[in-house]
Coordinates of C-alpha atoms in Angstrom, one line a residue:
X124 CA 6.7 -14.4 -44.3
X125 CA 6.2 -10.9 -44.6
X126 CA 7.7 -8.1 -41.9
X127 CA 3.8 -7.9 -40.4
X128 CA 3.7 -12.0 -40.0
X129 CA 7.3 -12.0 -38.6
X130 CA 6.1 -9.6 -35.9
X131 CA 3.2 -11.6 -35.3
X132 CA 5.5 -14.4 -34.9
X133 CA 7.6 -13.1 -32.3
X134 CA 4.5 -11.7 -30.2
X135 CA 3.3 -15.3 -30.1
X136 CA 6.9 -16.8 -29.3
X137 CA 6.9 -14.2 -26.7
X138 CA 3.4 -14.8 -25.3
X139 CA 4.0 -19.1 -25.3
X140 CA 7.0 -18.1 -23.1
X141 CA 5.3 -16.2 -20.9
X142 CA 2.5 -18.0 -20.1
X143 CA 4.9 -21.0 -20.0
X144 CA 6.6 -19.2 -16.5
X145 CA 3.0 -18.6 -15.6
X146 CA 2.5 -22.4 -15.6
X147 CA 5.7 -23.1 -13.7
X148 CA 5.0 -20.6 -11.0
X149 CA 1.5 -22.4 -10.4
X150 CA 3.0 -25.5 -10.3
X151 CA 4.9 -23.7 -7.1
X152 CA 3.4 -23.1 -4.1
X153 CA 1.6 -20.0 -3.2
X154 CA 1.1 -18.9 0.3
X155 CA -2.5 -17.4 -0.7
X156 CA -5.1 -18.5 -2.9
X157 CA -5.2 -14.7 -4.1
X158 CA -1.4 -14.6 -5.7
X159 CA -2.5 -18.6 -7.4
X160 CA -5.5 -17.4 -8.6
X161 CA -3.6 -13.8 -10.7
X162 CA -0.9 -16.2 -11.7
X163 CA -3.8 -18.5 -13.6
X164 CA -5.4 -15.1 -14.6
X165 CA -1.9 -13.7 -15.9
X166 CA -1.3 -17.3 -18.1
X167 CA -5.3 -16.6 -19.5
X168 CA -4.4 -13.1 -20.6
X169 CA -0.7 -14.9 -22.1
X170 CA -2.9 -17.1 -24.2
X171 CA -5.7 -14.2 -25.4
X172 CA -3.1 -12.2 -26.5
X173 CA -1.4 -14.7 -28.7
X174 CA -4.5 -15.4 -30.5
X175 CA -5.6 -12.2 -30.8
X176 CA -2.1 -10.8 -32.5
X177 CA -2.9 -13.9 -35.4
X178 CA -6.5 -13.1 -36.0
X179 CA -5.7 -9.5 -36.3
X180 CA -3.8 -10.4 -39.5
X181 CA -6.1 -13.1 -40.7
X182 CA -8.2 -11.3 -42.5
X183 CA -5.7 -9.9 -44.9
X184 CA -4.1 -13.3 -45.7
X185 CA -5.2 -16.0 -47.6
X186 CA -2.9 -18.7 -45.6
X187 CA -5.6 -20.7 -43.0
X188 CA -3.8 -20.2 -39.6
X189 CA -5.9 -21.6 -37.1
X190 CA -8.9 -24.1 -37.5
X191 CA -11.5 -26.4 -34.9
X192 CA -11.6 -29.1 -37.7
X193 CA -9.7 -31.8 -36.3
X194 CA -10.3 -34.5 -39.5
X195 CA -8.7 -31.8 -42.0
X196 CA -5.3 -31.4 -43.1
X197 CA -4.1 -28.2 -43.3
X198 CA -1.8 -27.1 -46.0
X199 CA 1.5 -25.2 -45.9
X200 CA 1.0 -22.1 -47.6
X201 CA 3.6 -20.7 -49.9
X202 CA 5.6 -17.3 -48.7
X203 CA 4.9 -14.2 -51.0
X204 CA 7.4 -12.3 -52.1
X205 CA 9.1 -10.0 -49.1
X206 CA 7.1 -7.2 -48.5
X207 CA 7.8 -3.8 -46.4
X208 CA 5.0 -2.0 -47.0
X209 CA 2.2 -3.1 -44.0
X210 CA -1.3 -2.3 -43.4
X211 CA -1.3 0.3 -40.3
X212 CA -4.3 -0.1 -38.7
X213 CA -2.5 -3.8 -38.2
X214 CA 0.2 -2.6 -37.3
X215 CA -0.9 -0.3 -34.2
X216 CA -3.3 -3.4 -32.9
X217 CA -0.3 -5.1 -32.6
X218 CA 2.1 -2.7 -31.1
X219 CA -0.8 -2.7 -28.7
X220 CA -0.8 -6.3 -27.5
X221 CA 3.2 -6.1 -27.7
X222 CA 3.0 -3.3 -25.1
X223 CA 0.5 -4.9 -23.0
X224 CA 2.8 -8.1 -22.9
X225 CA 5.7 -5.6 -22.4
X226 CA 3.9 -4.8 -19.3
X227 CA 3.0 -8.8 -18.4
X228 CA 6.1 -9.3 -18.0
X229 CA 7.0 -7.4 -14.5
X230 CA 3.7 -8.0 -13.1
X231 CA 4.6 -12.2 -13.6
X232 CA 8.1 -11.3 -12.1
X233 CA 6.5 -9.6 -8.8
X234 CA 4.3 -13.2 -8.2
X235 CA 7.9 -15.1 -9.0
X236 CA 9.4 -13.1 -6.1
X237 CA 6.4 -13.8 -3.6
X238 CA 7.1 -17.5 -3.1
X239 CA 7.0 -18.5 0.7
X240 CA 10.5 -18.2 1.6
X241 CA 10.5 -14.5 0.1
X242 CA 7.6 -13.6 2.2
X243 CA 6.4 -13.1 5.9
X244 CA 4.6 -16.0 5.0
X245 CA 2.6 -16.6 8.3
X246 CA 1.5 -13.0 8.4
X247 CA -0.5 -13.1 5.4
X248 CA -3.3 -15.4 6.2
X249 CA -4.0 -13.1 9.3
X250 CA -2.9 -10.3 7.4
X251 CA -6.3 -11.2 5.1
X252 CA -8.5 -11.8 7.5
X253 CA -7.9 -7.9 8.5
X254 CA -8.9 -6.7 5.0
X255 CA -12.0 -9.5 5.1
X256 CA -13.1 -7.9 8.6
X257 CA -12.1 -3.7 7.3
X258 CA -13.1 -3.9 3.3
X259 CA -15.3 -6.8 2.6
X260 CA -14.8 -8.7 -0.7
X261 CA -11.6 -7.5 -1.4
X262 CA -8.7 -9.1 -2.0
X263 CA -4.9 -8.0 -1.7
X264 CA -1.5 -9.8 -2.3
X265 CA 1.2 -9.3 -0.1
X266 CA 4.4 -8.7 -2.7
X267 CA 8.2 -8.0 -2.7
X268 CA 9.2 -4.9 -3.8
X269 CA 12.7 -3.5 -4.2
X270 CA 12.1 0.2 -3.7
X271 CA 12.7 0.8 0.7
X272 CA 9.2 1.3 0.9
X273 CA 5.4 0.2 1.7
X274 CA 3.4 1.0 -0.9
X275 CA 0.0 -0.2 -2.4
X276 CA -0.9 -0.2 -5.8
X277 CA -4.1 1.6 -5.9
X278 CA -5.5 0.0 -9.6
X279 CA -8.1 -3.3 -9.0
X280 CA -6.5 -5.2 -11.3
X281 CA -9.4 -6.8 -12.8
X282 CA -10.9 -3.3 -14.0
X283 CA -7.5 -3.0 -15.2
X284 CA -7.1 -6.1 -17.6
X285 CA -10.7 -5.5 -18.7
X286 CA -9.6 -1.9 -20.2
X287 CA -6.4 -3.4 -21.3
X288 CA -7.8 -6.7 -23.2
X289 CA -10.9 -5.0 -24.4
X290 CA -9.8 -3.4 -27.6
X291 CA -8.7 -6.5 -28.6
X292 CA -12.2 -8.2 -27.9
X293 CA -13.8 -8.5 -31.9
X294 CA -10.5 -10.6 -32.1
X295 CA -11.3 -13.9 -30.2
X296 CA -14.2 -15.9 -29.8
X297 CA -14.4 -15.8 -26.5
X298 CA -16.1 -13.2 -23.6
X299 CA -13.1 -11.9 -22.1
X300 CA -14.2 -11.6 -18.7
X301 CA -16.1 -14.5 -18.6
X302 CA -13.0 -16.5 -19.4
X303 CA -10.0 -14.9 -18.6
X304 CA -10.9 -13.0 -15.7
X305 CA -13.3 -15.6 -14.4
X306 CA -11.2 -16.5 -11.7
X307 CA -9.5 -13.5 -10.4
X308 CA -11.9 -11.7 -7.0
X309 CA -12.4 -7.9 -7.3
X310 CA -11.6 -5.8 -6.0
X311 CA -8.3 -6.9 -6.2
X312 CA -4.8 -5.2 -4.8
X313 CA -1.1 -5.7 -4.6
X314 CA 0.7 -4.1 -1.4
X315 CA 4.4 -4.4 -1.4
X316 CA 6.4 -4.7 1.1
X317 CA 10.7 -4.0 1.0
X318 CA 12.0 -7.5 0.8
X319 CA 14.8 -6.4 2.8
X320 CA 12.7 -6.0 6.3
X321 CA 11.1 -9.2 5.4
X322 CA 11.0 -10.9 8.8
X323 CA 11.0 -7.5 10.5
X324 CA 7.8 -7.6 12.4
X325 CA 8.4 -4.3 14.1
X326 CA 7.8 -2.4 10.7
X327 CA 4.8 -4.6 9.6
X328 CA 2.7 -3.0 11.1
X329 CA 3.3 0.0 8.8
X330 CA 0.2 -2.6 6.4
X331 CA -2.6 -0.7 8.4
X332 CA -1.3 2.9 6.9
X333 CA -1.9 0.5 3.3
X334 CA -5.4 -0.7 4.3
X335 CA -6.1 3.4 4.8
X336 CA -4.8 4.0 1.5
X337 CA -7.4 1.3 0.1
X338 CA -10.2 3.2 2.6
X339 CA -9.3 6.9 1.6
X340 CA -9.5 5.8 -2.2
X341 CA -12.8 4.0 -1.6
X342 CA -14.4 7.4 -0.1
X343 CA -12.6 9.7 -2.5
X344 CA -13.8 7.9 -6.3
X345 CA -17.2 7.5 -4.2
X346 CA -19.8 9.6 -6.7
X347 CA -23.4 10.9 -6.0
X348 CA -25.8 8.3 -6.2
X349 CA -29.0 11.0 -6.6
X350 CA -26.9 13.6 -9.1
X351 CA -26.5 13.6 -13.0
X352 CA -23.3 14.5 -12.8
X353 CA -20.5 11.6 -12.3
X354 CA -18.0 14.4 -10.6
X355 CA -15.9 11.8 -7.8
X356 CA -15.7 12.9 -4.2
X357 CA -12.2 14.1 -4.5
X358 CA -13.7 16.0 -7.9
X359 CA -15.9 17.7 -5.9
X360 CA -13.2 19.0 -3.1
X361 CA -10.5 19.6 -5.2
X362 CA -12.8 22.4 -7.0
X363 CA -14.1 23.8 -4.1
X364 CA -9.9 23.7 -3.2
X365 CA -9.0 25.7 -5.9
X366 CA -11.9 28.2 -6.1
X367 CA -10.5 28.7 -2.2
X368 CA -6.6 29.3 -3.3
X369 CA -6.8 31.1 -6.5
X370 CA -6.9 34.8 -4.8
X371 CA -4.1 34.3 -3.4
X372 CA -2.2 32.4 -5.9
X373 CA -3.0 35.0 -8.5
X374 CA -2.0 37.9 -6.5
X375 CA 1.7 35.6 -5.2
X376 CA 2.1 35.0 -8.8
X377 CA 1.5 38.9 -10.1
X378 CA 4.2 39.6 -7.2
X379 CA 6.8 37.1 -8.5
X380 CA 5.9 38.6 -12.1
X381 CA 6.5 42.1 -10.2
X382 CA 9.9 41.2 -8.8
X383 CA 11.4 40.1 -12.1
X384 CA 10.7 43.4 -13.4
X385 CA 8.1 42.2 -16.0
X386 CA 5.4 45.2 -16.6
X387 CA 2.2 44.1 -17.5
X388 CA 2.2 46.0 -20.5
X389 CA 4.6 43.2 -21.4
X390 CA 3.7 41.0 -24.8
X391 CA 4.4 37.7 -22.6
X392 CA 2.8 39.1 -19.0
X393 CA -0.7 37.1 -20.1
X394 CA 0.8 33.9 -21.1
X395 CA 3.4 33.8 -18.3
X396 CA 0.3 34.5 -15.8
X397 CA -1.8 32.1 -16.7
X398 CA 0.9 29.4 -17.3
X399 CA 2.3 30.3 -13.6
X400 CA -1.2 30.4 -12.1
X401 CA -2.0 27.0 -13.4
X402 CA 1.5 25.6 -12.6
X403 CA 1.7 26.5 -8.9
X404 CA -2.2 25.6 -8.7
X405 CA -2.0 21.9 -9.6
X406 CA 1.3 21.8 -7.4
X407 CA -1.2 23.4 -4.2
X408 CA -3.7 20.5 -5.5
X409 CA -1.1 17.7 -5.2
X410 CA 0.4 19.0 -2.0
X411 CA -3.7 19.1 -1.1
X412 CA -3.8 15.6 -2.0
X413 CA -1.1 14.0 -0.7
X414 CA -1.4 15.6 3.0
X415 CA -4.5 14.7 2.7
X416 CA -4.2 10.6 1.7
X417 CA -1.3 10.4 3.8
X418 CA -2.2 11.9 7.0
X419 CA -5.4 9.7 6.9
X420 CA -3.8 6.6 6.4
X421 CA -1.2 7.0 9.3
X422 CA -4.7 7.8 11.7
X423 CA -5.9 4.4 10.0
X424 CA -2.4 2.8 10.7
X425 CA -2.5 3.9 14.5
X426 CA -6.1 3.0 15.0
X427 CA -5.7 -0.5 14.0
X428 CA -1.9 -1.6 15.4
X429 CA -1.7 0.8 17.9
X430 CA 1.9 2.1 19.2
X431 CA 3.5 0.1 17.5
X432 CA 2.0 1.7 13.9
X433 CA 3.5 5.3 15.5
X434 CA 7.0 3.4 16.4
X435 CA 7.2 1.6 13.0
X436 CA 6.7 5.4 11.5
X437 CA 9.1 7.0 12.9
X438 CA 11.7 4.5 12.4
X439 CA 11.2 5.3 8.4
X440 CA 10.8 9.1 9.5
X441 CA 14.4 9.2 10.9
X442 CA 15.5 7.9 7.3
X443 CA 13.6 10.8 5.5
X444 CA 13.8 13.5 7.9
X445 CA 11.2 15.5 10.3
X446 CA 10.8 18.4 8.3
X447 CA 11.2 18.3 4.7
X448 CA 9.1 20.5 2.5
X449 CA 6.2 18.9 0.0
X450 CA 7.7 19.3 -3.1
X451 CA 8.1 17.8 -6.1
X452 CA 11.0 16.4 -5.4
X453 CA 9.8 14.7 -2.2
X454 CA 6.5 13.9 -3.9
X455 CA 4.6 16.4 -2.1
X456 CA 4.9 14.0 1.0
X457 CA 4.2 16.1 4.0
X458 CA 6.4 16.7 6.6
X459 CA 7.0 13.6 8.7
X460 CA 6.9 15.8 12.3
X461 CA 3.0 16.9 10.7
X462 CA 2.1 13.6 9.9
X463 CA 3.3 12.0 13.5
X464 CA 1.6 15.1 15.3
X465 CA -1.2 13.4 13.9
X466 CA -0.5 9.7 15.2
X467 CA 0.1 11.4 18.7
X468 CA -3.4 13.0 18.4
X469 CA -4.8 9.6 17.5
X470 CA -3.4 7.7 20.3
X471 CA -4.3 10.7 22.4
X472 CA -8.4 10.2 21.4
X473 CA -8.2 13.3 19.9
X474 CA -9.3 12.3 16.8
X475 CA -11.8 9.9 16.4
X476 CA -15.3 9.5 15.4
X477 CA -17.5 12.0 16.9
X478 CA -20.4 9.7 17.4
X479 CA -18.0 7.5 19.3
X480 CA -17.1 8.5 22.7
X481 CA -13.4 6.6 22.5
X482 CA -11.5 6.4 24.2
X483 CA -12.8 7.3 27.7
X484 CA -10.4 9.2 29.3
X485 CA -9.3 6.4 31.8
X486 CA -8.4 4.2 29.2
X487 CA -5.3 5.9 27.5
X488 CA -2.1 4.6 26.0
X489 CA 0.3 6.6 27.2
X490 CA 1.4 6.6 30.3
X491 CA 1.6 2.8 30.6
X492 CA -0.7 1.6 33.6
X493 CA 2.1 0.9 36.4
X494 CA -0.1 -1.8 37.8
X495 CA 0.2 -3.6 34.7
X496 CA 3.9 -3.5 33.6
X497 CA 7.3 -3.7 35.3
X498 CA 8.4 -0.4 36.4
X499 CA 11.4 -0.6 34.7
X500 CA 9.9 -1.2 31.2
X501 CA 6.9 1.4 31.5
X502 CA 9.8 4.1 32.4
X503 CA 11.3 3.0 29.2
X504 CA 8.5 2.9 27.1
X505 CA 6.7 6.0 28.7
X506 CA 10.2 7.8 28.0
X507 CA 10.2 6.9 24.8
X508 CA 6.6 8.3 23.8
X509 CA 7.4 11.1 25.5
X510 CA 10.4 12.0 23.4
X511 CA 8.0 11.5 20.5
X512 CA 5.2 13.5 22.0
X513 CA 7.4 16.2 23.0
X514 CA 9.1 16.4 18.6
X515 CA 5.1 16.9 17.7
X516 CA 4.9 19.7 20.4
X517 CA 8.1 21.5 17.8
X518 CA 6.2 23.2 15.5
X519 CA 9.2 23.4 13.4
X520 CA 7.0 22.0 10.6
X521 CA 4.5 24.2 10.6
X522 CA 6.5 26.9 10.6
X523 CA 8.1 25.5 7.2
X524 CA 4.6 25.1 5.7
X525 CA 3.6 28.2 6.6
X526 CA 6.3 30.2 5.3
X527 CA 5.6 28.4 1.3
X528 CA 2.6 30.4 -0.1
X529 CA 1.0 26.8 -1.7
X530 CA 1.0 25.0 1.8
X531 CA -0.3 28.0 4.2
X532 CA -2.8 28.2 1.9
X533 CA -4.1 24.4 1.6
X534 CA -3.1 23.8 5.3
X535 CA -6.4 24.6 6.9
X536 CA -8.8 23.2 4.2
X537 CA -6.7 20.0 4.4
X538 CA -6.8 19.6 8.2
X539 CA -10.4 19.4 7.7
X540 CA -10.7 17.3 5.3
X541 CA -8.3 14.7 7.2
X542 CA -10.6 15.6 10.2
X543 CA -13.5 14.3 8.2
X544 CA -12.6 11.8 6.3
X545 CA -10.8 10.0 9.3
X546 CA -13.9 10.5 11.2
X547 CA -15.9 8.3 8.3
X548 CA -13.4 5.8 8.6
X549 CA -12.5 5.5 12.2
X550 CA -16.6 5.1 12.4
X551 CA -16.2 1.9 10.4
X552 CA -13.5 0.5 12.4
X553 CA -15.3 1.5 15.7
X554 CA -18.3 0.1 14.5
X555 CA -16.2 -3.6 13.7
X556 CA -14.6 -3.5 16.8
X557 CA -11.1 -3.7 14.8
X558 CA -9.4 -0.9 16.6
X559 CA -6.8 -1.2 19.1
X560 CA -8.1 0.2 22.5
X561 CA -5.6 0.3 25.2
X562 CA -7.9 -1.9 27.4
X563 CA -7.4 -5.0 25.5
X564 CA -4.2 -4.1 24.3
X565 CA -2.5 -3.9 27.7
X566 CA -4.2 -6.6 29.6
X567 CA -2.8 -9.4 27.1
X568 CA 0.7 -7.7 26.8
X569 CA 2.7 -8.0 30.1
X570 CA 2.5 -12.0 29.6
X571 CA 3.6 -11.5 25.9
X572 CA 6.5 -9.4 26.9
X573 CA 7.5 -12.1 29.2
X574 CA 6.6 -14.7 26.7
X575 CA 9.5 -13.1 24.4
X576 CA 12.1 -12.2 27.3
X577 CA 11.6 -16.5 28.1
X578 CA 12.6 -16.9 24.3
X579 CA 8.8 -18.3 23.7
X580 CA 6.8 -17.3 21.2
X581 CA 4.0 -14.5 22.1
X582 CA 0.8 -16.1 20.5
X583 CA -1.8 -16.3 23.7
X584 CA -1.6 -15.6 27.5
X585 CA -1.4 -20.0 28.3
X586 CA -0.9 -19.6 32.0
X587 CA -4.3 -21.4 32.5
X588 CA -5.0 -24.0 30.5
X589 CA -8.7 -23.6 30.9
X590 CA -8.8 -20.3 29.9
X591 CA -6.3 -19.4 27.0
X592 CA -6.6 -16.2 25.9
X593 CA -5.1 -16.1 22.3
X594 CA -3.2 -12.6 21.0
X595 CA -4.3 -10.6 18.1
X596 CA -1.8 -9.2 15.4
X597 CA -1.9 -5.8 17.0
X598 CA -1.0 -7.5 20.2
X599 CA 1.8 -9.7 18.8
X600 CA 3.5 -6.8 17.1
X601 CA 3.2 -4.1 20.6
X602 CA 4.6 -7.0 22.2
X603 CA 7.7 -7.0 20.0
X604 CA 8.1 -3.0 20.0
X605 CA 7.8 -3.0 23.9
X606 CA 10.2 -6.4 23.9
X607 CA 13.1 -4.7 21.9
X608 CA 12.5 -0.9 23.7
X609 CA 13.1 -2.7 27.0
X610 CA 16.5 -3.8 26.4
X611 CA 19.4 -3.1 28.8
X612 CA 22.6 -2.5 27.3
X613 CA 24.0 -4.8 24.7
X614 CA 25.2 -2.8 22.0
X615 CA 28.7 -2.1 23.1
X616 CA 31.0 -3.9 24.6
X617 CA 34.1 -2.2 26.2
X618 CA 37.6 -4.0 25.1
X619 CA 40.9 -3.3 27.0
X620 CA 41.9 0.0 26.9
X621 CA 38.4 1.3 27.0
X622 CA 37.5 1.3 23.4
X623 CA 34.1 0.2 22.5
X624 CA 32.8 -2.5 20.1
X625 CA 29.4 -3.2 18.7
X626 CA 28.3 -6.4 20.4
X627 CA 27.2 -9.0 17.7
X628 CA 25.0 -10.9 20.3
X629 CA 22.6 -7.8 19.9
X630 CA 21.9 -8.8 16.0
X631 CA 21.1 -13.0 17.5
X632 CA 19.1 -11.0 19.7
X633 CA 16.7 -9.0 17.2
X634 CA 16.6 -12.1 15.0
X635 CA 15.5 -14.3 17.7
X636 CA 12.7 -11.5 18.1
X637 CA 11.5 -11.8 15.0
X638 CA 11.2 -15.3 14.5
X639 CA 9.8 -16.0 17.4
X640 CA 6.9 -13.3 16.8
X641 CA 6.4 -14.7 13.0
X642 CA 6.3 -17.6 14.4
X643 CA 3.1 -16.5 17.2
X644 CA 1.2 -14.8 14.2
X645 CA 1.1 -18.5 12.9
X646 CA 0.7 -20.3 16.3
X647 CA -2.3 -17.6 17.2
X648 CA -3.5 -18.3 13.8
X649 CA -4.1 -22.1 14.2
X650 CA -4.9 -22.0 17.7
X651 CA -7.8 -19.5 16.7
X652 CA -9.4 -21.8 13.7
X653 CA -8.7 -25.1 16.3
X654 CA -11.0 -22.9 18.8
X655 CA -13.4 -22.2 16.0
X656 CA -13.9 -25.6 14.8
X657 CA -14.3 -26.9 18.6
X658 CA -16.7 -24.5 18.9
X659 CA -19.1 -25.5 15.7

């Protein structure tokens, strides 16, 4: 063999292994059809790849490597002399499907990690059936990652693996997509999750700021039906953006040229302007951006859980900080006080669609109807939002954005852009009837409180048995937020001497939570479909 077939070899070895985990994990069981139906897709691609990295070198050799006839025999041929000159054009294809196996090989590894027990596996199903009712015909995998973080990945997979396997189409027989991407739905998503709050149901909820994600994208790659020109939504703003900043980035970047004493007689003033202007304009844009898409997605997040999406946020806002500056260090991530101001607002009706009068102003969240709750939990709870409300009312963020030339210049132009796009969107979601009004939240929640203080799962209001009103997922996880913000005491206990412990009970305590609420989101589940089929 010469160095090109030895390479060719390996890929093959390496594609044959592959594709070999690929068979073993759908020998597993999955907890979607989604994640069953990419792993089937992934072990397609395994085999594509290996045929395409020996036809790619078939051509040049003499030796028959592959044949349909089954009544031949085929004929070993003999090794040429050792060469290390190779053809490059070969070479390159080949690097090519190496690096696209290269990059097989994580994507297999997330789908080895989502087996049931790594997964809240009874919120899935009903995790699905949100996306079915929000963004019709499209699919997402709930998947393990181990960054501390929700994320979605915001590529459709099978747009993906049809750029990434179509150079190598004049290299197999067969239509790619209509073979190896037969199976796999599109559009198709993977939203991770931190495997370490797996069976944290208080933070789940943060899923609904990833459905926005999905929602914001869909809006922003929209493009103009009616024009010539295929300029995306976000295209389209982010121009107008710039044409908007650039007075005043120029003239902050001529002052900053200014201060370090560089005339602009200089040889290097033109090239350092221009580089600086383009610099601190594409940082503006991403700053732009990223206020922009997050912001969104958190009104998206509130809209469909409720308080519970706004609890769950500032739990991971506590970790980051209030007030950090959008940089590139932080991403350009706004400020964690500007993007719960924003929450507040939502669950306040102060943003939502204007065609839509919701919600009417004597059906708020906050404060909790007394004739509903115990007095002793709304005090907590209503304390609790208050101390929230009353952070937003700090304009300590603002005051950080405004100071930074980049920010105080996209601030307005991106609060009204959030304004508007969340107005589209929250139109949608009005329209479904998928957004959590206080009405219905509130009515079903009292009995699920109890339900958890009992030690019995929160799935449906069963007191009578005529008349069971079953909980939705926005109901199940406010019901474990107001549960846990209702607890008296428990986290110390005071030894002899007066020195005080950390109670371990408290930890039995959360876990119990937990379980018992994973365990309604699959009781609610079942009851639902049994109602559904009684029904027919």
């Amino acid at each position: 063999m010469d160095i090109t077939e030895q390479y060719v070899l390996e890929i093959v070895s390496r594609t044959r292994s592959m594709a070999d985990r690929c068979e073993r994990l759908n020998a597993r069981s999955h907890v979607s059809a989604a994640s069953r139906l990419l792993t089937i897709t992934y072990c397609n691609v395994c085999h594509i790849l290996a045929k395409a990295a020996v036809n790619i070198i078939r051509e040049s050799r003499t030796a028959i490597l592959d044949t349909d006839d089954a009544g031949g025999e085929l004929e070993p041929v003999e090794d040429a002399a050792p060469r290390l000159d190779i053809n490059k054009e070969e070479f390159d294809l080949l690097r090519q499907v190496d690096l696209l196996l290269q990059k097989l090989g994580p994507r297999v590894q997330i789908l080895e990690n989502s087996i049931p027990e790594d997964l809240p596996w009874s919120l899935v199903p009903k995790f699905q059936k949100v996306v079915d009712a929000l963004i019709p015909k499209t699919t997402v995998v709930l998947c393990p990652h181990w960054d501390y973080s929700y994320a979605v990945h915001l590529v459709d997979i099978y747009d993906a693996l049809t750029t990434e396997l179509g150079e190598f189409q004049d290299y197999v027989e067969e239509l790619i997509q209509d073979t190896v991407l037969k199976n796999l739905p599109r559009p198709f998503f993977l939203i991770y999750f931190p495997p370490l709050e797996r069976k944290n149901i208080l933070l789940h909820s943060l899923l609904g700021h990833e459905l926005g994600h999905i929602l914001v994208h869909n809006i922003l790659s929209q493009t103009d039906p009616e024009s010539d020109e295929k300029e995306t939504d976000v295209e389209k703003r982010k121009t107008n953006l710039v044409s908007l900043i650039l007075p005043v980035v120029r003239e902050g970047v001529k002052d900053d040229l200014r201060a370090k004493a560089i005339p602009d007689d200089n040889l290097f003033y033109g090239p350092l302007l221009t580089d600086s202007i383009a610099q601190e304009t594409h940082s503006a844009v991403l700053m732009w951006e990223r206020m922009v898409v997050e912001c969104v997605s958190d009104i998206v997040g509130v809209t469909l859980f409720g308080p519970a999406a706004l609890f769950a946020s500032l739990y991971v806002a506590l970790q980051d900080g209030l007030d950090r500056f959008p940089s590139e260090g932080t991403q350009y991530y706004p400020p964690w006080r500007y993007r719960i101001r924003w929450m507040v607002r939502t669950l306040e009706g102060k943003v939502k669609p204007r065609m839509q009068d919701l919600p009417p102003l004597d059906k708020i969240f906050f404060p909790l109807p007394i004739r509903l709750f115990d007095p002793g939990l709304e005090k907590k709870i209503n304390q609790y939002y208050e101390a929230i409300r009353a952070a937003t009312l700090e304009e300590v963020d603002i005051e950080v954005l405004k100071r930074n030339r980049l920010s105080a210049a996209i601030l307005d132009h991106a609060e009204k852009t959030i304004e508007e796009i969340a107005d589209t969107i929250l139109s949608t979601i009005v329209e479904k009837d998928l957004h959590c009004a206080p009405d219905r939240l509130y009515t079903l929640l009292p009995e699920l409180i109890a339900r958890l203080d009992h030690r019995i799962p929160p799935n449906a209001d069963e007191r009578v048995a005529d008349d069971i009103k079953i909980a939705s997922l926005a109901q199940i996880m406010n019901a474990a937020w107001f549960h846990k913000l209702s607890w008296q005491g428990g986290f110390w206990l005071r030894a002899v001497g007066g020195e005080y412990l950390f109670d371990e009970k408290i930890l039995q305590k959360r876990d119990r939570m937990n379980n018992l609420t994973l365990k309604a989101v699959e009781f609610s589940e079942i009851q639902r479909e049994f109602h559904r089929r009684m029904d027919r």
